[in-house]
CSV table of C-alpha atoms in Angstrom, one decimal:
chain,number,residue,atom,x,y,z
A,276,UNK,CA,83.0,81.0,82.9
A,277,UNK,CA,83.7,76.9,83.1
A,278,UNK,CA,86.9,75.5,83.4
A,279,UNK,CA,87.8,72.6,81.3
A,280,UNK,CA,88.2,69.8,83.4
A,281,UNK,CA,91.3,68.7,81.5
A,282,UNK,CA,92.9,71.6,83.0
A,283,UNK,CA,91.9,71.4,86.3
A,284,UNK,CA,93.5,67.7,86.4
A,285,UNK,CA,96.7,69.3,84.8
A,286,UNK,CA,96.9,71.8,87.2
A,287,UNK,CA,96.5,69.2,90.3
A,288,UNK,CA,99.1,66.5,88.6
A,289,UNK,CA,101.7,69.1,87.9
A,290,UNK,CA,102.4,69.7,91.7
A,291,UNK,CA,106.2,70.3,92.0
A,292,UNK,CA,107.5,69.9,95.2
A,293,UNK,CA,109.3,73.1,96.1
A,294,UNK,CA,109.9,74.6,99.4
A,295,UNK,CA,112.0,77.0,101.0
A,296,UNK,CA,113.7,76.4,104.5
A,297,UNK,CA,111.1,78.7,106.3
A,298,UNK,CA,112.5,81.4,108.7
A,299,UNK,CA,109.6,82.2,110.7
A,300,UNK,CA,108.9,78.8,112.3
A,301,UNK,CA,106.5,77.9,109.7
A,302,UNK,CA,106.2,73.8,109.6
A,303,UNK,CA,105.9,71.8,106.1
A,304,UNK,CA,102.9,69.6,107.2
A,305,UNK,CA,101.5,71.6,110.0
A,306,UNK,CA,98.4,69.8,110.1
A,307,UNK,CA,99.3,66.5,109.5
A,308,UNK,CA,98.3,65.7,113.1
A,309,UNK,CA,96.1,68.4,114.2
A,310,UNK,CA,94.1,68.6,110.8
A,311,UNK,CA,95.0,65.9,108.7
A,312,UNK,CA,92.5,67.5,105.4
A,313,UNK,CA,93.2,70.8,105.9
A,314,UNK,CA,94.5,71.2,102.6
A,315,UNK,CA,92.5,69.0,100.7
A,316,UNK,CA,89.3,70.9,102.1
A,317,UNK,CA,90.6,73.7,100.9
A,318,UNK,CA,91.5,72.6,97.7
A,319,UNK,CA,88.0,71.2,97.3
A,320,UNK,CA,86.6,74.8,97.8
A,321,UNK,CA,88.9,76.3,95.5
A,322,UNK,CA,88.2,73.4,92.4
A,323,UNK,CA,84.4,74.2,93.1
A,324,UNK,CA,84.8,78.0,92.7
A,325,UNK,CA,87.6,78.2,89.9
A,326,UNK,CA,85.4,75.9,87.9
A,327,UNK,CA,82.5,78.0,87.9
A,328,UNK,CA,84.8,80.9,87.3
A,329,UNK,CA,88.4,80.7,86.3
A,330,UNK,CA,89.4,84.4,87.5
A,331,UNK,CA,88.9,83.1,91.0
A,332,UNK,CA,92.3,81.7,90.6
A,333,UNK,CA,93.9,84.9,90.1
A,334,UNK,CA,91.9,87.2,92.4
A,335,UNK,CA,93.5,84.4,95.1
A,336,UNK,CA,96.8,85.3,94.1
A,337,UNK,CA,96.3,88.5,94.1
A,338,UNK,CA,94.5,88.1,97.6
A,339,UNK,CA,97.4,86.7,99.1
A,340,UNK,CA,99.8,89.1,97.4
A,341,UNK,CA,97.8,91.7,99.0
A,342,UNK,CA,97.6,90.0,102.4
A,343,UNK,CA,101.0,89.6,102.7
A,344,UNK,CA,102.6,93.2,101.6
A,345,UNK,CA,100.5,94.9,104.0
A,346,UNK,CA,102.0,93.9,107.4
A,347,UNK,CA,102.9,89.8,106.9
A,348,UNK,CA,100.6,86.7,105.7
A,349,UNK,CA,98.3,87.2,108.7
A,350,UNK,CA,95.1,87.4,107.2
A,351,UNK,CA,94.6,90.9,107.4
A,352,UNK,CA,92.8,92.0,104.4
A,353,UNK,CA,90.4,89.2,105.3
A,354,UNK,CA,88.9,91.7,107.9
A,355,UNK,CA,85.6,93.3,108.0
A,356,UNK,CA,84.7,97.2,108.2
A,357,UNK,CA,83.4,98.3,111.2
A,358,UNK,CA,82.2,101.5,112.6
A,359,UNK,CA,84.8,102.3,114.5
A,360,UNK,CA,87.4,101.3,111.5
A,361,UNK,CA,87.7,101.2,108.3
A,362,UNK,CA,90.0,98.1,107.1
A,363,UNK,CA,92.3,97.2,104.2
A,364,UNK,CA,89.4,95.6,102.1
A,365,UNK,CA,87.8,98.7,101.4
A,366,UNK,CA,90.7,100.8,100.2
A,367,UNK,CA,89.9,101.6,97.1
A,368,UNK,CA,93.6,100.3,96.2
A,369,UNK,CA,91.4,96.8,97.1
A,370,UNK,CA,87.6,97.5,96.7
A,371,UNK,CA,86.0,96.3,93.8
A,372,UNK,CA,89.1,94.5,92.4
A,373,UNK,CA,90.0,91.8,95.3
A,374,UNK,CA,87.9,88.5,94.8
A,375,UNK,CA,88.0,85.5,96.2
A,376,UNK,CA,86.8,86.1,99.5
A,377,UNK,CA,83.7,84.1,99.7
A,378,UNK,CA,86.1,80.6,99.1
A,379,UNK,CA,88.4,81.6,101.8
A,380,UNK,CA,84.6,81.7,104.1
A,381,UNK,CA,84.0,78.4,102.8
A,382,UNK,CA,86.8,76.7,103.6
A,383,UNK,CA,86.9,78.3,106.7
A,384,UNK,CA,83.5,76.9,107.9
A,385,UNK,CA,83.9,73.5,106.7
A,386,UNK,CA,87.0,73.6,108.6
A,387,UNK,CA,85.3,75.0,112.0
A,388,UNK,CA,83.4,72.0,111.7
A,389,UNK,CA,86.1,69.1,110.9
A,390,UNK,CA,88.8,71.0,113.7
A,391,UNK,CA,87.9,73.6,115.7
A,392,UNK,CA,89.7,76.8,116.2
A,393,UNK,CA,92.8,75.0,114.7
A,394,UNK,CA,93.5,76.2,110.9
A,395,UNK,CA,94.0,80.4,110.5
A,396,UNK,CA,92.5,82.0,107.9
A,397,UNK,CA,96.0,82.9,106.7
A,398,UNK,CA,96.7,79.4,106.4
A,399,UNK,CA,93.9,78.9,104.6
A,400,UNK,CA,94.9,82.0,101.9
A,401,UNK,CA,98.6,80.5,101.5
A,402,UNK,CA,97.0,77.0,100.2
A,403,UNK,CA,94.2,78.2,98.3
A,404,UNK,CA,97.0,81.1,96.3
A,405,UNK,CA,98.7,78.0,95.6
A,406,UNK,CA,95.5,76.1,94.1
A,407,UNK,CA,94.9,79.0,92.4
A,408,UNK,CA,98.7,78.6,90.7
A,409,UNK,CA,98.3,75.0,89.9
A,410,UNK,CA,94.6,74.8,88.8
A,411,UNK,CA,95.4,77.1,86.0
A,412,UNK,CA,98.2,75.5,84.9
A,413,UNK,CA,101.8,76.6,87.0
A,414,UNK,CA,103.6,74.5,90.0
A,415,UNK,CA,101.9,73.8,92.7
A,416,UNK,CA,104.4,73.9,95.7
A,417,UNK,CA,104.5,72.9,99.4
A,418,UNK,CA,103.1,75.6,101.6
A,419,UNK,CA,105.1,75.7,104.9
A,420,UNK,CA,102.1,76.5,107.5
A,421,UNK,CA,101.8,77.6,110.9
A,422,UNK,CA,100.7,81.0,110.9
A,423,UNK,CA,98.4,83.0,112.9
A,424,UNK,CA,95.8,85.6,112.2
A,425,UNK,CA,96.1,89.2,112.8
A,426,UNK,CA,93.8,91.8,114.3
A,427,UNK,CA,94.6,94.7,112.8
A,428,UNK,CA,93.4,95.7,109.6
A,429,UNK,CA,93.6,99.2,108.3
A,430,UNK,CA,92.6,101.1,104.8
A,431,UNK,CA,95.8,103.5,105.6
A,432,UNK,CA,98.2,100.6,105.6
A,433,UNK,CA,97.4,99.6,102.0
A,434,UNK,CA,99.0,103.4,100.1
A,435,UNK,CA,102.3,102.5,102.1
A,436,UNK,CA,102.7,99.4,100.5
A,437,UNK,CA,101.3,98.4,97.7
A,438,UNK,CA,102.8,99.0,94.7
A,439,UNK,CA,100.6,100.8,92.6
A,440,UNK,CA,100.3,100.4,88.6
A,441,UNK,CA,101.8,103.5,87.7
A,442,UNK,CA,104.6,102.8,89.4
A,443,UNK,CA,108.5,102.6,87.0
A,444,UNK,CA,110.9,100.0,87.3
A,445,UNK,CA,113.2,101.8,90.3
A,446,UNK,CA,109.7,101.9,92.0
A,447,UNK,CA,109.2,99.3,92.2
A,448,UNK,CA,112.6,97.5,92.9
A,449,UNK,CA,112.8,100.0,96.1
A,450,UNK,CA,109.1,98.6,96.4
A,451,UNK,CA,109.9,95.1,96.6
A,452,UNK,CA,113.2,95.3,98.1
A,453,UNK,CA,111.9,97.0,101.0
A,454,UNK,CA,109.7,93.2,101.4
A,455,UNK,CA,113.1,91.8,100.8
A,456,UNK,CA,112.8,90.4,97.1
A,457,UNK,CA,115.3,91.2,94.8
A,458,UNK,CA,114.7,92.2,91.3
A,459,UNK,CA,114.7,89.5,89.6
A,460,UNK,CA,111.8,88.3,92.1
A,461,UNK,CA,110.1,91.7,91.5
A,462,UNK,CA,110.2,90.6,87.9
A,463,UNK,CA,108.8,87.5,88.4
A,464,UNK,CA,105.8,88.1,90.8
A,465,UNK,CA,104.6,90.5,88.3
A,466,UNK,CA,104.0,87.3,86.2
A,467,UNK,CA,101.1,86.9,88.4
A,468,UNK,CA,99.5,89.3,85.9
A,469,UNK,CA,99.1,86.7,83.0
A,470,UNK,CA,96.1,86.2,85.0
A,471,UNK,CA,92.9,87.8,85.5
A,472,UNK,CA,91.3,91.4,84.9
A,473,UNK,CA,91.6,95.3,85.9
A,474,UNK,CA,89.3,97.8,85.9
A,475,UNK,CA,89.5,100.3,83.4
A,476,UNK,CA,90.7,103.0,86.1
A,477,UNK,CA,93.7,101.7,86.5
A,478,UNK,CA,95.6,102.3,83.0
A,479,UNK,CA,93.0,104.7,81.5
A,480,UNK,CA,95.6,107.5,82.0
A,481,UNK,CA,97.8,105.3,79.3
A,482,UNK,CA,94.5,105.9,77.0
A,483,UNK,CA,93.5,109.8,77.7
A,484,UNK,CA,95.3,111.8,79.4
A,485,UNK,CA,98.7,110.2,79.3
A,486,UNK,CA,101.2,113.7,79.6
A,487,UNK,CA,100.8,116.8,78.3
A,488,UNK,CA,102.2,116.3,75.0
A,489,UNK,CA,100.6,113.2,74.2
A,490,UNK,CA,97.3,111.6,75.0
A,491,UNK,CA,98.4,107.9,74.7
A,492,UNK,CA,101.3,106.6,76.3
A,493,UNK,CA,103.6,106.2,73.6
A,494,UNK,CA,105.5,103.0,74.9
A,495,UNK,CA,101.9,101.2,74.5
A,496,UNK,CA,101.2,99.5,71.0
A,497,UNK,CA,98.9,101.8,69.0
A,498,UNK,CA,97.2,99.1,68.2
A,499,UNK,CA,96.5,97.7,71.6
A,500,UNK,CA,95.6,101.3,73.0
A,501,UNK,CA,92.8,101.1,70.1
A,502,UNK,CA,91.3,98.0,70.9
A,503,UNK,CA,91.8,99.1,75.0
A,504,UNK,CA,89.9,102.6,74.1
A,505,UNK,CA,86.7,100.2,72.7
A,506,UNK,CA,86.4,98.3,75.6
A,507,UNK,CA,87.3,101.2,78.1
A,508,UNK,CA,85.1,104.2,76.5
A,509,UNK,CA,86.4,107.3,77.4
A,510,UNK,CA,84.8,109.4,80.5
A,511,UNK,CA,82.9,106.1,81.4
A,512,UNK,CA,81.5,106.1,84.7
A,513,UNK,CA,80.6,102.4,84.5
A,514,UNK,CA,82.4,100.3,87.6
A,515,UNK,CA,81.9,97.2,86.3
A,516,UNK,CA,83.9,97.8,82.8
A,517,UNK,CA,87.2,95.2,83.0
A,518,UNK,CA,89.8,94.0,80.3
A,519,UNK,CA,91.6,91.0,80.5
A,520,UNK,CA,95.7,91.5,81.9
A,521,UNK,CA,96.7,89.4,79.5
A,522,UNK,CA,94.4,89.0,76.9
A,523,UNK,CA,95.9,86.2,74.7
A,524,UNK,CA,95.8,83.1,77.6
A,525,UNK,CA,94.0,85.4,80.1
A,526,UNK,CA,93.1,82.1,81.9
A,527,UNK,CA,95.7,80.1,81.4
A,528,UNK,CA,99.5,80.2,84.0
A,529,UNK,CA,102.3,80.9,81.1
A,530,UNK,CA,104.8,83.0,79.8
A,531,UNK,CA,102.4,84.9,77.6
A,532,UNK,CA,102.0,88.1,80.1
A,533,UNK,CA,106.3,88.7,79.4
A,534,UNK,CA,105.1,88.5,75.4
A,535,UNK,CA,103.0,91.1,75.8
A,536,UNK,CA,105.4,93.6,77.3
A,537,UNK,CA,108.4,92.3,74.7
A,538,UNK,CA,105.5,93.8,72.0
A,539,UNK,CA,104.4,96.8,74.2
A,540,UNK,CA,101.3,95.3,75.3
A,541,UNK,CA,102.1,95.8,78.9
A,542,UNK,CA,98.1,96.8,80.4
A,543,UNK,CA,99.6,98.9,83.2
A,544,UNK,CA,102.6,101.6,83.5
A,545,UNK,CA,104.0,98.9,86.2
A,546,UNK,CA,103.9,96.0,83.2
A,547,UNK,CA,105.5,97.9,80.5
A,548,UNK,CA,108.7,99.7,82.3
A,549,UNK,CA,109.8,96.2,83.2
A,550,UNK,CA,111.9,96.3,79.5
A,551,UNK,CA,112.8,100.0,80.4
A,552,UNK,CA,115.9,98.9,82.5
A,553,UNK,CA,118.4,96.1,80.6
A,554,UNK,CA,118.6,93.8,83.9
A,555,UNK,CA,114.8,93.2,84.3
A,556,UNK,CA,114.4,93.8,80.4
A,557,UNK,CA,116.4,90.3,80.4
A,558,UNK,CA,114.3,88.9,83.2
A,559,UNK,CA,111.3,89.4,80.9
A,560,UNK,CA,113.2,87.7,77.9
A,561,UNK,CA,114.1,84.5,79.7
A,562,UNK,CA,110.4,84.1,81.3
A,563,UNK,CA,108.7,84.6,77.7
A,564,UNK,CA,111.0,81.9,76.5
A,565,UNK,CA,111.2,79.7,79.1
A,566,UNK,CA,108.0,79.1,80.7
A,567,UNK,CA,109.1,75.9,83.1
A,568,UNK,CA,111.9,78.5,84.2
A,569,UNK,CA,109.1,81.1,85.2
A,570,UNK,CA,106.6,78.4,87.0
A,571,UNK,CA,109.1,77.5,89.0
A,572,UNK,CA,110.8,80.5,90.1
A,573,UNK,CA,107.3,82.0,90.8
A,574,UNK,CA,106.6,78.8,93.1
A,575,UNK,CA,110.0,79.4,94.8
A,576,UNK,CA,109.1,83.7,95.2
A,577,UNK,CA,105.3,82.3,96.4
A,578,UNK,CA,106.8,80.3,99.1
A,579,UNK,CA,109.4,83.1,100.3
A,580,UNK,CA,106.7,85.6,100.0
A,581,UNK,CA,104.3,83.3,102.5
A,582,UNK,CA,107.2,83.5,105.3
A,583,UNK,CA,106.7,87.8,105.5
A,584,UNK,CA,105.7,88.8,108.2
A,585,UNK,CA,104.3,86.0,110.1
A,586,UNK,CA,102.3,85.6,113.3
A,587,UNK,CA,103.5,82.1,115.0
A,588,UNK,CA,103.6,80.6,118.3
A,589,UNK,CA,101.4,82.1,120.6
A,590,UNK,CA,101.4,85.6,118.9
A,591,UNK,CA,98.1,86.5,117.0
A,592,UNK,CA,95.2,84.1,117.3
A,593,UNK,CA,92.8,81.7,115.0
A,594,UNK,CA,90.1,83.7,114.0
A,595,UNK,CA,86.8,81.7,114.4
A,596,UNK,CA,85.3,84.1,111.2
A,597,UNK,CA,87.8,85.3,109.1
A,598,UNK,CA,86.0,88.3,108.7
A,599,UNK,CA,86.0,89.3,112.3
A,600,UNK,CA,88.2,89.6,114.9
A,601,UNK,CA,87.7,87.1,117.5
């Protein structure tokens, strides 16, 4: 799917500078002197990808998300398989659904070339999650950078912390709180969902199977559940089978995704019980209303989310491949 190239300039003009005082030594700039195009190599990689196909955009956000939440932005999930260990990639919490993988190798050997051994590959994920952002149309924001790759990277890792889409509101504030976000934060990373696609596996239960009394979730708009049961046949065995997260701007960074849930049209058990509790059920209101308010509060939580769990100094190393270990 092309991206229109009007929105592609959008995206790169509408660069709000936003930062957060970084508490993990991370440096606004970092490779002003030991990489000066760092940033715009990666940002070339990530144009070239995203306009051949949008949902690139969101399957780096949702990368980085799921870099980050499994032990710190260290480039992590990044890491191969091997026969000796089976890494956070292939959970099935990650495999099929993570994309983007093939721009972060991209970047990462054009970079190898221009400054050797100098840029991490979880430097490399922070910048191209915010491309991501701004080429579909939220803030960009200044990526504090510094950090180091990690070289551990395990499948069992991934069911302690991720969040998974069934999961009700006091889930997932203990879920985020224990990352040190606060609800409102919670509320407003899960904006990330106006973009992109899920399988059908994970909100089928809402179509099937929901409880014992009733098939079909009953907090999900009937009408929605039908047009979700046509594109997600029941007892299908087909992989491939995906729905848009939000499908009126399913491309597009906006306030549409809190629409949806104010109409019950919240894809995921996670989406929907966001109105279930009056604080984040205001939350919802003000970012359906008030999309400047949202872009910019999710380029604020981006940036704090980037500073967990970081690998600086001389801790971790700069992985040559991000895919392997050095």
């Amino acid at each position: 799917m092309g991206l229109r190239g009007e929105t592609i300039l959008s995206g790169l003009v509408m660069i709000l500078c936003l930062s957060l005082h970084s508490q993990a030594q991370l440096q606004e700039g970092f490779y002003n002197d030991k990489c000066p195009l760092a940033e715009t190599i990666v940002r070339e990689e990530v144009v070239k990808a995203v306009s051949k196909d949008v949902g690139l955009a969101a399957g780096l956000i949702r990368l980085f998300f799921h870099d980050c939440f499994v032990g710190g932005c260290e480039g992590s999930v990044m890491i191969d398989s091997t026969s000796l260990n089976t890494a956070e990639k292939d959970s099935p919490i990650n495999n099929p659904s993570l994309r983007g993988f093939e721009i972060i190798d991209s970047a990462k050997a054009r970079l190898e070339a221009k400054c050797k051994g100098v840029v991490s590959c979880a430097d490399i994920l922070a910048f191209a999650a915010r491309d991501g952002v701004a080429l579909t149309g939220g803030f960009g924001y200044i990526v504090p950078a510094g950090r180091r790759d990690g070289r551990v990277s395990q499948l069992s890792e991934t069911f302690k912390h991720l969040p998974p889409p069934f999961f009700n509101v006091d889930q997932l504030t203990q879920s985020f709180a224990n990352k040190g976000f606060t609800q409102e934060e919670m509320v407003t990373l899960s904006g990330a969902h106006t973009l992109g696609r899920s399988h059908c596996s994970s909100f089928s239960n809402r179509l099937y199977n929901f409880s014992a009394t009733s098939a079909t979730d009953p907090s999900l708009d009937p009408a929605y559940a039908e047009q979700l049961r046509q594109q997600c046949p029941k007892g299908s065995t087909d992989a491939t089978l995906v729905v848009p997260m939000d499908p009126r701007t399913p491309n597009f960074f906006d306030g549409s995704y809190y629409s949806n849930i104010l109409r019950n049209r919240g894809l995921f058990t996670s989406d929907q019980t966001l109105i279930s509790n009056p604080t984040t059920a205001s939350y919802v209101r003000r970012n359906a209303f008030l999309g400047f308010v949202f872009r910019k509060k999710f380029a604020e939580a981006m940036v704090k989310m980037g500073n967990m769990g970081v690998l600086t100094g001389k801790n971790g190393e700069i992985r040559m491949n991000c895919r392997v270990i050095n």
